[in-house]
CSV table of C-alpha atoms in Angstrom, one decimal:
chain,number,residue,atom,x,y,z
X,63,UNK,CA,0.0,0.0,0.0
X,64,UNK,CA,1.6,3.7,-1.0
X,65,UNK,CA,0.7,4.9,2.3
X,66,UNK,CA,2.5,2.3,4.5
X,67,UNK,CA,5.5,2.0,2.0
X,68,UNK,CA,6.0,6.1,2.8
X,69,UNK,CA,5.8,5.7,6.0
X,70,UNK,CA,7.9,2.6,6.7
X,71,UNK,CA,10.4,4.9,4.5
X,72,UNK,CA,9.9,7.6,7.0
X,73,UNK,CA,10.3,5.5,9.8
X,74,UNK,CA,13.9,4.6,8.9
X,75,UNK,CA,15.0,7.6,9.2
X,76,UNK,CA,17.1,7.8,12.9
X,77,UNK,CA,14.6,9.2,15.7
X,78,UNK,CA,11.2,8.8,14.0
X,79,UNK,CA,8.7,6.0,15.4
X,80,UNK,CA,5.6,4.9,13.6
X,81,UNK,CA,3.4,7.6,14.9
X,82,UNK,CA,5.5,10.1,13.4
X,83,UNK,CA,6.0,8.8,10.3
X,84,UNK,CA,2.4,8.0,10.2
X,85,UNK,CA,1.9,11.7,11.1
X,86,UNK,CA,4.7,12.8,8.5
X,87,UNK,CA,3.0,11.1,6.0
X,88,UNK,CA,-0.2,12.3,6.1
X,89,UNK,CA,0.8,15.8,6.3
X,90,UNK,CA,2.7,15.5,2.6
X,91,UNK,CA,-0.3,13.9,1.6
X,92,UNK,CA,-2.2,17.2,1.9
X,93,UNK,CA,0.0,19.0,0.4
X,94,UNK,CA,0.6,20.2,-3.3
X,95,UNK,CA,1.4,17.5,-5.4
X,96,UNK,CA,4.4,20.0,-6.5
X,97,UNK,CA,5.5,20.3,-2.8
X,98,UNK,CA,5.9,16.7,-2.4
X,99,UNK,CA,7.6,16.5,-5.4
X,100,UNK,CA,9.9,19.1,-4.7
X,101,UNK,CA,10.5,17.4,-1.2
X,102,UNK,CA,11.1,13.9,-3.0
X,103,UNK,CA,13.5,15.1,-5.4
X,104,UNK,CA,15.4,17.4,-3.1
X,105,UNK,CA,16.6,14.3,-1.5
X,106,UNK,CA,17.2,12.0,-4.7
X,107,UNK,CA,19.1,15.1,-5.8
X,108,UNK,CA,20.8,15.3,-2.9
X,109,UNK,CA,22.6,11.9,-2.8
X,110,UNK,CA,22.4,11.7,-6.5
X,111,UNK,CA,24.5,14.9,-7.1
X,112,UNK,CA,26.6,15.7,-3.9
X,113,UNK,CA,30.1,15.9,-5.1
X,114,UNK,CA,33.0,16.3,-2.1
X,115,UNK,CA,35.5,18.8,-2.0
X,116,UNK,CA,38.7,17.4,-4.5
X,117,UNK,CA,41.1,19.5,-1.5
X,118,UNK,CA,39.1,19.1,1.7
X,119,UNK,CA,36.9,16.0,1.0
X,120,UNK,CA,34.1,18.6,2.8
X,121,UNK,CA,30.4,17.9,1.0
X,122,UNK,CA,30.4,20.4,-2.1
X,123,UNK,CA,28.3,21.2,-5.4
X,124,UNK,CA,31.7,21.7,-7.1
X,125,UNK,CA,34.7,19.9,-7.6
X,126,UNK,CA,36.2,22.3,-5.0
X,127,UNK,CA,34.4,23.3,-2.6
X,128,UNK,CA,33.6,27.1,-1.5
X,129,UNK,CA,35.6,27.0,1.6
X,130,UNK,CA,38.5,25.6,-0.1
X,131,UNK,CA,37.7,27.9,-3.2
X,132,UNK,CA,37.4,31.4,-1.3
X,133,UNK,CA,40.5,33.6,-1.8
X,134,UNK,CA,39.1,35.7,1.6
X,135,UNK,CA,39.8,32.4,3.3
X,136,UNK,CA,43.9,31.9,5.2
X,137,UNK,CA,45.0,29.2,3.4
X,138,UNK,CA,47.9,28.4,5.8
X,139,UNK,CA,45.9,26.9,8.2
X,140,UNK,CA,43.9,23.6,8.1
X,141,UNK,CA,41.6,22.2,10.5
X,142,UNK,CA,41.1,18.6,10.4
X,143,UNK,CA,37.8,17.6,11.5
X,144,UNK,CA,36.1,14.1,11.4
X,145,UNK,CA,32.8,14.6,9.3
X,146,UNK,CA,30.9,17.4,7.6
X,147,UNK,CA,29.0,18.1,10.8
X,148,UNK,CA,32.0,19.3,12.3
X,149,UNK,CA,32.9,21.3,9.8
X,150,UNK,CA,29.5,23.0,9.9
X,151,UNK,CA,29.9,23.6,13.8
X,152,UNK,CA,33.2,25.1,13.6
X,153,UNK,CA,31.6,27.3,11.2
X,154,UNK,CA,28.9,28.1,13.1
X,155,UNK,CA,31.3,30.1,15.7
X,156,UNK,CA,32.6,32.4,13.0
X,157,UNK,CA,36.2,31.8,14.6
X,158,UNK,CA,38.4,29.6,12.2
X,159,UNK,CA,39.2,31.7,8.6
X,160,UNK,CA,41.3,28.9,7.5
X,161,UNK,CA,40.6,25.9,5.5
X,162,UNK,CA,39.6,22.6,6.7
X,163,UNK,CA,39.9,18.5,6.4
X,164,UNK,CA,37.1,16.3,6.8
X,165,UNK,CA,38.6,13.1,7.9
X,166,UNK,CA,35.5,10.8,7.3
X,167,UNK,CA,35.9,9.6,10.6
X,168,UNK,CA,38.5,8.5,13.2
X,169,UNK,CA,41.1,5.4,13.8
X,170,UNK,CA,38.9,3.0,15.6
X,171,UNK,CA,39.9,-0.6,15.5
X,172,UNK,CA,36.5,-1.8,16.8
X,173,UNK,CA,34.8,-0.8,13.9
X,174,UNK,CA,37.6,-2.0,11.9
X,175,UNK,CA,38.4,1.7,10.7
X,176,UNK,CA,41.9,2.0,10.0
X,177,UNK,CA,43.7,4.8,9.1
X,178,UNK,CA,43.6,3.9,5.5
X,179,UNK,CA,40.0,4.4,5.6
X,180,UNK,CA,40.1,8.0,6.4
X,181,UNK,CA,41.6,11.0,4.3
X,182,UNK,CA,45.1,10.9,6.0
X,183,UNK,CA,47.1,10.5,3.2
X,184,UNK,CA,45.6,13.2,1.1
X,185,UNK,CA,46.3,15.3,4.2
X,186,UNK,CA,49.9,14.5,4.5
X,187,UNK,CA,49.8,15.3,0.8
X,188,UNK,CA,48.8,19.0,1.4
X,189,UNK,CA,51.2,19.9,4.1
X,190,UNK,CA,53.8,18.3,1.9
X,191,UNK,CA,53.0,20.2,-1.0
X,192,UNK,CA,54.0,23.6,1.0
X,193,UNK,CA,52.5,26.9,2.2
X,194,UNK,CA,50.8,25.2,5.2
X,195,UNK,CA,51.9,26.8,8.6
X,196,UNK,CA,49.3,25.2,10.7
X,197,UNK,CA,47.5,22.0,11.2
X,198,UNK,CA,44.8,22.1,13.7
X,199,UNK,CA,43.3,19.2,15.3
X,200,UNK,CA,39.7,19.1,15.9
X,201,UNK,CA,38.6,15.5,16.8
X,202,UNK,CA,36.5,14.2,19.6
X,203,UNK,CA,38.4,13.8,22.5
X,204,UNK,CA,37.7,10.1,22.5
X,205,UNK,CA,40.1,7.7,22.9
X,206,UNK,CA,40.0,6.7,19.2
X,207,UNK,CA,40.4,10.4,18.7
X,208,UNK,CA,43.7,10.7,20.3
X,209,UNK,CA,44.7,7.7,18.6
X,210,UNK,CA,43.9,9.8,15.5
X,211,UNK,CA,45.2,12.4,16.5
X,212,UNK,CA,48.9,10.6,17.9
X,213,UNK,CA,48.8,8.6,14.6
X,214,UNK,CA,49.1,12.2,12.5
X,215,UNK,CA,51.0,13.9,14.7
X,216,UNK,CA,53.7,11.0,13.9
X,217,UNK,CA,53.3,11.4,10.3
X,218,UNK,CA,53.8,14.9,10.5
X,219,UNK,CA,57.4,14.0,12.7
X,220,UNK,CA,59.8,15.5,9.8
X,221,UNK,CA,57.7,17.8,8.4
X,222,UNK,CA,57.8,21.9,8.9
X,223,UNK,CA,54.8,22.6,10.2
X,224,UNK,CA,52.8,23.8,13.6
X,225,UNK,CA,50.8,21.3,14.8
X,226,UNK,CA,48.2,21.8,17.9
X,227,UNK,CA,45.0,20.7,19.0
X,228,UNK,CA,42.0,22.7,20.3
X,229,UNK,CA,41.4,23.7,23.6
X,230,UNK,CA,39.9,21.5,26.1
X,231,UNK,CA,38.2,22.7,29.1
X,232,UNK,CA,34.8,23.4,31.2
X,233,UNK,CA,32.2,25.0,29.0
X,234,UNK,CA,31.0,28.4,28.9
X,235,UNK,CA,28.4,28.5,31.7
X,236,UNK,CA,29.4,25.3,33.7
X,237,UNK,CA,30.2,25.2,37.2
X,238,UNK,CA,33.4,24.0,38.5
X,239,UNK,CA,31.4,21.5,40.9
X,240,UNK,CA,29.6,19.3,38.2
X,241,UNK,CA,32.1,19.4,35.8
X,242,UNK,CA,34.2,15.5,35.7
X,243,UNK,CA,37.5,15.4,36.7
X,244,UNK,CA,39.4,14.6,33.7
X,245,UNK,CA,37.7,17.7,31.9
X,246,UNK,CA,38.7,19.9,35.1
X,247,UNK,CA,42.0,18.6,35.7
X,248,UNK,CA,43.2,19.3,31.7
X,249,UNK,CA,41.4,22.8,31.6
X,250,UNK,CA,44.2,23.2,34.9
X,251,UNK,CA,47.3,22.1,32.9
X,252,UNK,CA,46.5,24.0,30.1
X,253,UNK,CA,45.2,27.2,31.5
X,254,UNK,CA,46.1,30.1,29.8
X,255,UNK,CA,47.9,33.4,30.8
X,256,UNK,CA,45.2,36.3,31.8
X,257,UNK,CA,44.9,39.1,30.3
P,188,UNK,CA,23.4,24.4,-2.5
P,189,UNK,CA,21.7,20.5,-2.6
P,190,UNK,CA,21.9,20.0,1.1
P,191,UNK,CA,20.5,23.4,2.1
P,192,UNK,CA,18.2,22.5,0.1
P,193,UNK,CA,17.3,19.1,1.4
P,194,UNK,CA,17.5,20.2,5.3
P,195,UNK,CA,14.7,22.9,3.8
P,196,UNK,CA,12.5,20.3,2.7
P,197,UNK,CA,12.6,18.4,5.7
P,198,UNK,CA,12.3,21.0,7.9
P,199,UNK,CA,8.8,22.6,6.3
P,200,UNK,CA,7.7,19.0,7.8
P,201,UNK,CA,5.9,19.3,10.9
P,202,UNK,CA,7.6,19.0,14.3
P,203,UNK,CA,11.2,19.2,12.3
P,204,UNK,CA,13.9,21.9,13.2
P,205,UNK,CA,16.8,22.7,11.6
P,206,UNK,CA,18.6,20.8,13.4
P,207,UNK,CA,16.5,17.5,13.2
P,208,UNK,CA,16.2,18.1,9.8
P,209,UNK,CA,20.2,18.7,9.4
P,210,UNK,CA,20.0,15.6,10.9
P,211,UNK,CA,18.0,13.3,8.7
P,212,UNK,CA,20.1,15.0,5.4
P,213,UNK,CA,23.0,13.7,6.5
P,214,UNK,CA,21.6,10.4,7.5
P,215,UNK,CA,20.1,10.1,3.9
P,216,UNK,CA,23.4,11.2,2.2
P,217,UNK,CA,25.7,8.1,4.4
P,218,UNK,CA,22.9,5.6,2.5
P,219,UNK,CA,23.3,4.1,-0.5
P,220,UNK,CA,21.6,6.2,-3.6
P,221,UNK,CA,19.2,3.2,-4.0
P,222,UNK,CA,17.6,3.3,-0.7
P,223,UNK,CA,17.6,7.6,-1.0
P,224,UNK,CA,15.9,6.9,-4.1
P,225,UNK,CA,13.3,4.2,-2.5
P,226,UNK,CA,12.6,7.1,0.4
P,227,UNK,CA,12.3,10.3,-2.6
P,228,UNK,CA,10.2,7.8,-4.9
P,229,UNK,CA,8.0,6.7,-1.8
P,230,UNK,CA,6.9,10.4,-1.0
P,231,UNK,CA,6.5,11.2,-4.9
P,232,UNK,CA,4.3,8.1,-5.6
P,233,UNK,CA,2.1,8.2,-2.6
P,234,UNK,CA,0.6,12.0,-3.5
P,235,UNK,CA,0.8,11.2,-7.8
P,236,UNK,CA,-0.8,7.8,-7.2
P,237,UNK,CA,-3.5,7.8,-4.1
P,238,UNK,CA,-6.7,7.4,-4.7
P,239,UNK,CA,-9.6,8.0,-2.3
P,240,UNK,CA,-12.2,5.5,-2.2
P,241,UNK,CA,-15.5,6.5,-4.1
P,242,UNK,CA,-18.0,4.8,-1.7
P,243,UNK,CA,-16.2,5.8,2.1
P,244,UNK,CA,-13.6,8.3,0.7
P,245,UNK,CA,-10.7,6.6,2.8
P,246,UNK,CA,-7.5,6.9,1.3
P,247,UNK,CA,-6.9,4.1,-0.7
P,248,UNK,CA,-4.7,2.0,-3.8
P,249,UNK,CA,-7.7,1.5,-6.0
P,250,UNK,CA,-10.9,2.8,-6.8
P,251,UNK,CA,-12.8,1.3,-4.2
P,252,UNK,CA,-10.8,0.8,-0.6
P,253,UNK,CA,-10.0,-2.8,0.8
P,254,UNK,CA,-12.4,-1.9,3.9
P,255,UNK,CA,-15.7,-1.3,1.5
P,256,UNK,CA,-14.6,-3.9,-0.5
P,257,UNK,CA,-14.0,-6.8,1.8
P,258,UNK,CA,-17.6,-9.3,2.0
P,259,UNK,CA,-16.3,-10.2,5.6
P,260,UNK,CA,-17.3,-6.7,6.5
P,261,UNK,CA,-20.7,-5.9,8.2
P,262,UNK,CA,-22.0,-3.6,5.2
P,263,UNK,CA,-25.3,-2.3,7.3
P,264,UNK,CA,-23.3,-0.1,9.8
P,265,UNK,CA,-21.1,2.6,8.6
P,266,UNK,CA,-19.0,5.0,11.1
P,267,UNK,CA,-18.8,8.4,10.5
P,268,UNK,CA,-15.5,10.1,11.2
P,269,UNK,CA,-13.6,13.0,10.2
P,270,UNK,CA,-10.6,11.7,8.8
P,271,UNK,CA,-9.0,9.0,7.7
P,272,UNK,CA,-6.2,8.9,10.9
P,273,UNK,CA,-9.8,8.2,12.5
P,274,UNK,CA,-10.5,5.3,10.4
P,275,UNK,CA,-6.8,3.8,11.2
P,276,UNK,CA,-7.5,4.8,15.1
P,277,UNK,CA,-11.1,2.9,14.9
P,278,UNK,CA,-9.6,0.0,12.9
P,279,UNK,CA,-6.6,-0.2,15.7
P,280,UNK,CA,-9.4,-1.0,18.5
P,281,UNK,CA,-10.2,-3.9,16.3
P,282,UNK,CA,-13.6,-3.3,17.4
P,283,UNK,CA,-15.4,-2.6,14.5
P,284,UNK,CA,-16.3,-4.8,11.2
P,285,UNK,CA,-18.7,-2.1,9.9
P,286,UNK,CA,-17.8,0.0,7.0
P,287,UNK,CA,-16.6,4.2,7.0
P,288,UNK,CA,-17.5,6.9,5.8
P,289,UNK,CA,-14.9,9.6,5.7
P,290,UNK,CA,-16.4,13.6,6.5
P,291,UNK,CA,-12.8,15.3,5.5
P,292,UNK,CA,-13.8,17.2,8.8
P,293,UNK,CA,-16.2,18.5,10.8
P,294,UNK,CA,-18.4,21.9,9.8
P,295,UNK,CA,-16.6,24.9,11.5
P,296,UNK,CA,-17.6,28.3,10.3
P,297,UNK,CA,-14.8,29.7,11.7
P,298,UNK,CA,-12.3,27.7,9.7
P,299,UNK,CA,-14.6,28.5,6.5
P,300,UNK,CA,-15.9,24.9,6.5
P,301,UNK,CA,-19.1,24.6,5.8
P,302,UNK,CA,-21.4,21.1,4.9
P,303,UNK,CA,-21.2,21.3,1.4
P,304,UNK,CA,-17.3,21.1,1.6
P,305,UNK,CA,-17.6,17.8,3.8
P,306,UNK,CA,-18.9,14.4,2.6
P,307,UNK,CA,-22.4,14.8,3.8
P,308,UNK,CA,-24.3,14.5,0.8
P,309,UNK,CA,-22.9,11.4,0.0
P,310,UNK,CA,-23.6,9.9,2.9
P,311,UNK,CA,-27.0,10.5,2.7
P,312,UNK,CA,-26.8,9.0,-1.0
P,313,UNK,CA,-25.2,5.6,0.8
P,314,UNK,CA,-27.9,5.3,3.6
P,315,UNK,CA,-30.6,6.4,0.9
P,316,UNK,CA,-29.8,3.3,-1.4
P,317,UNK,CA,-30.7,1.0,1.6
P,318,UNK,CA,-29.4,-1.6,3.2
P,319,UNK,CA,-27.9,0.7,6.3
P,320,UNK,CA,-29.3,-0.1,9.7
P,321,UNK,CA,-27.3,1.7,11.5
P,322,UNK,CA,-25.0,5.1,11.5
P,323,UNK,CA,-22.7,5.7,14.2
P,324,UNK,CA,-21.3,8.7,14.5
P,325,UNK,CA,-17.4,8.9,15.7
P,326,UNK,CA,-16.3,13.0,14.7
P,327,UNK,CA,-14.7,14.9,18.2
P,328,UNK,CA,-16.2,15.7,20.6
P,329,UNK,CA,-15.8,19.6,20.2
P,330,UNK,CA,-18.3,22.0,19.4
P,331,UNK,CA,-17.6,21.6,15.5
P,332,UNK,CA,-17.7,18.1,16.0
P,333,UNK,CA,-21.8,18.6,17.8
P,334,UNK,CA,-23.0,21.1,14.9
P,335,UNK,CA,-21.6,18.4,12.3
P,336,UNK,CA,-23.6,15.4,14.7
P,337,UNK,CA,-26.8,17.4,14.4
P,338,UNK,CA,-26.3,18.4,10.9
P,339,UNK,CA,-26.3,14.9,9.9
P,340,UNK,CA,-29.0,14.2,12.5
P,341,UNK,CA,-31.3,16.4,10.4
P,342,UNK,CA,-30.5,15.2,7.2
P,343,UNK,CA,-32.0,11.9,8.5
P,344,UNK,CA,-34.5,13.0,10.1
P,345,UNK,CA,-36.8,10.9,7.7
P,346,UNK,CA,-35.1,8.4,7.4
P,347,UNK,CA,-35.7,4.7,8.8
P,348,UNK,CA,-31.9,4.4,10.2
P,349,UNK,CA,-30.5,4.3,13.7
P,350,UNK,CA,-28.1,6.8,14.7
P,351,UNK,CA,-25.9,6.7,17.3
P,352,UNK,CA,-22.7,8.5,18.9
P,353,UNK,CA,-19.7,7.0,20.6
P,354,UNK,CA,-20.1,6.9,24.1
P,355,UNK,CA,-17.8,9.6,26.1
P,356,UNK,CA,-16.7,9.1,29.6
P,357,UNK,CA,-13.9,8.5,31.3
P,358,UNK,CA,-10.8,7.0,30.2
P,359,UNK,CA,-10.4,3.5,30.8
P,360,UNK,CA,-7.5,3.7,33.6
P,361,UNK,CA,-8.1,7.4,34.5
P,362,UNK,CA,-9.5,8.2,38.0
P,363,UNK,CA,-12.2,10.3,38.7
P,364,UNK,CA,-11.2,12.9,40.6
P,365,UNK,CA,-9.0,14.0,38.0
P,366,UNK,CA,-11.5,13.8,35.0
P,367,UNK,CA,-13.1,17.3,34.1
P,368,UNK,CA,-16.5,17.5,34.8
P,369,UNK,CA,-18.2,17.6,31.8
P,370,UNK,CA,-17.0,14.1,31.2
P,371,UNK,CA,-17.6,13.4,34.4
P,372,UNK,CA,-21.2,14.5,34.0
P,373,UNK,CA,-21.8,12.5,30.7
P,374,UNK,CA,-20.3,9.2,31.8
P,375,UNK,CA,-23.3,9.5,34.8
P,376,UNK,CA,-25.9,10.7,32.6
P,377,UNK,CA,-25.3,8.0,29.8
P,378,UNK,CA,-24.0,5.0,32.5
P,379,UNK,CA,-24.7,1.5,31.2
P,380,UNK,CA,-26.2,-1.7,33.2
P,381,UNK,CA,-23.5,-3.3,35.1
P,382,UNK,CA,-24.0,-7.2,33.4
């Protein structure tokens, strides 16, 4: 039945029960025949047509993408990230003008990722190829991240170029009481002059 | 750009933020481009292709619904409800075997609704052909949902057809001192032999 195969398609989708799909459903159902069309093909488009970024491996509409394509942009710094999402959050705090690297994930020998599954030798690549004066890592700070992040940080042993990591430490707004110990006892070591 | 784009789309859905919807883009775009197609084509086919049933106006794959068109159905009692979530909540009690008749709402003059915009006639036209013993009438119980009741009660007034209403009262499970008193009320007024 075309109303039970939508919404078992619906109901895929991560976070939406039966109900909801039911609910979702129903409401394109009263829409415009061109409304649900548009919402079908926007997402056949989508996976059909998504290109990434040739440089950054970032999701793009071009073969290089606008970040990497933006002369405003400092192209002397990269920020290695481990998916799209990332890249979209660092954005969203309109404090990195450099370029970035989506990783497409990070070393995790549980889920069999190893590091020839993620964009690490196109990475090495860039730095190589010059002009790169810092490489910041952005991963989760997950054990699998560190090993991520150990595992470039050795690959990067002869080469000329500043490598750090970003800060760690209580969040904006926290209080010292609730935050865990690890968190509290890094954002110690690493505090920073005040000015 | 295709993803804005997508994350658009599912965000016009109801109960979907940006951030859901982000969400589900990205989930679509890790599938393969079969199964984004399956989900795009699901949507697309169920508004090009539905039908609505000509006898009970439930949605439906062909011209006349499986309910009307089952023999193991009581055909001498049809429920009358607004919509056709309402069929699908009557037909999950697994207490009915009569047939439906879909309204597409109740008459609100507030809302611009008015009979002739609901399936009214038509259900006249069903009970007028015979055969119908009994109507049971299952719209809300809201004001809207009274004036449509009595609307229909008029229309049969000649008739040789028993009407009825669901019975209101109090949830099975709820207790009484928390039950509003207009409920309260009816579930006295309308109380049932004890067998």
């Amino acid at each position: 039945m075309l109303l039970e195969k939508a919404v078992n398609e619906f109901s895929k989708l991560p976070g939406i029960g039966r109900k909801t799909a039911m609910r979702l459903a129903l409401h394109l159902l009263r829409q415009e025949t061109s409304v649900v069309e548009a919402f079908g093909y926007a997402m056949i488009t989508l996976k059909q047509e998504v290109k990434y970024c040739k440089v950054c491996h970032n999701i793009s509409d071009t073969e290089v993408c606008q970040i990497c394509a933006n002369p405003q942009r400092d192209n002397s710094t990269i920020c290695v990230v481990e998916n799209i999402r990332d890249v979209m959050a660092v954005e969203g705090t309109q404090q990195f003008r450099g370029l970035y690297h989506v990783l497409g994930g990070v070393i995790s020998p549980m889920d069999g990722i190893g590091p020839g599954d993620l964009q690490i030798e196109s990475l090495v690549d860039r730095v190589a190829q010059g002009g790169i004066n810092e490489v910041i890592l952005a991963l989760s700070s997950t054990m699998e991240g560190d090993t991520t992040n150990f595992y470039i940080y050795r690959k990067f042993d002869k080469m000329e170029v500043k490598l750090t990591v970003i800060a760690r430490g209580i969040s904006i707004g926290d209080e010292l009481e609730y935050t865990d110990e690890v968190t509290l006892g890094r954002s110690i070591v690493n505090r920073i002059s005040f000015k």
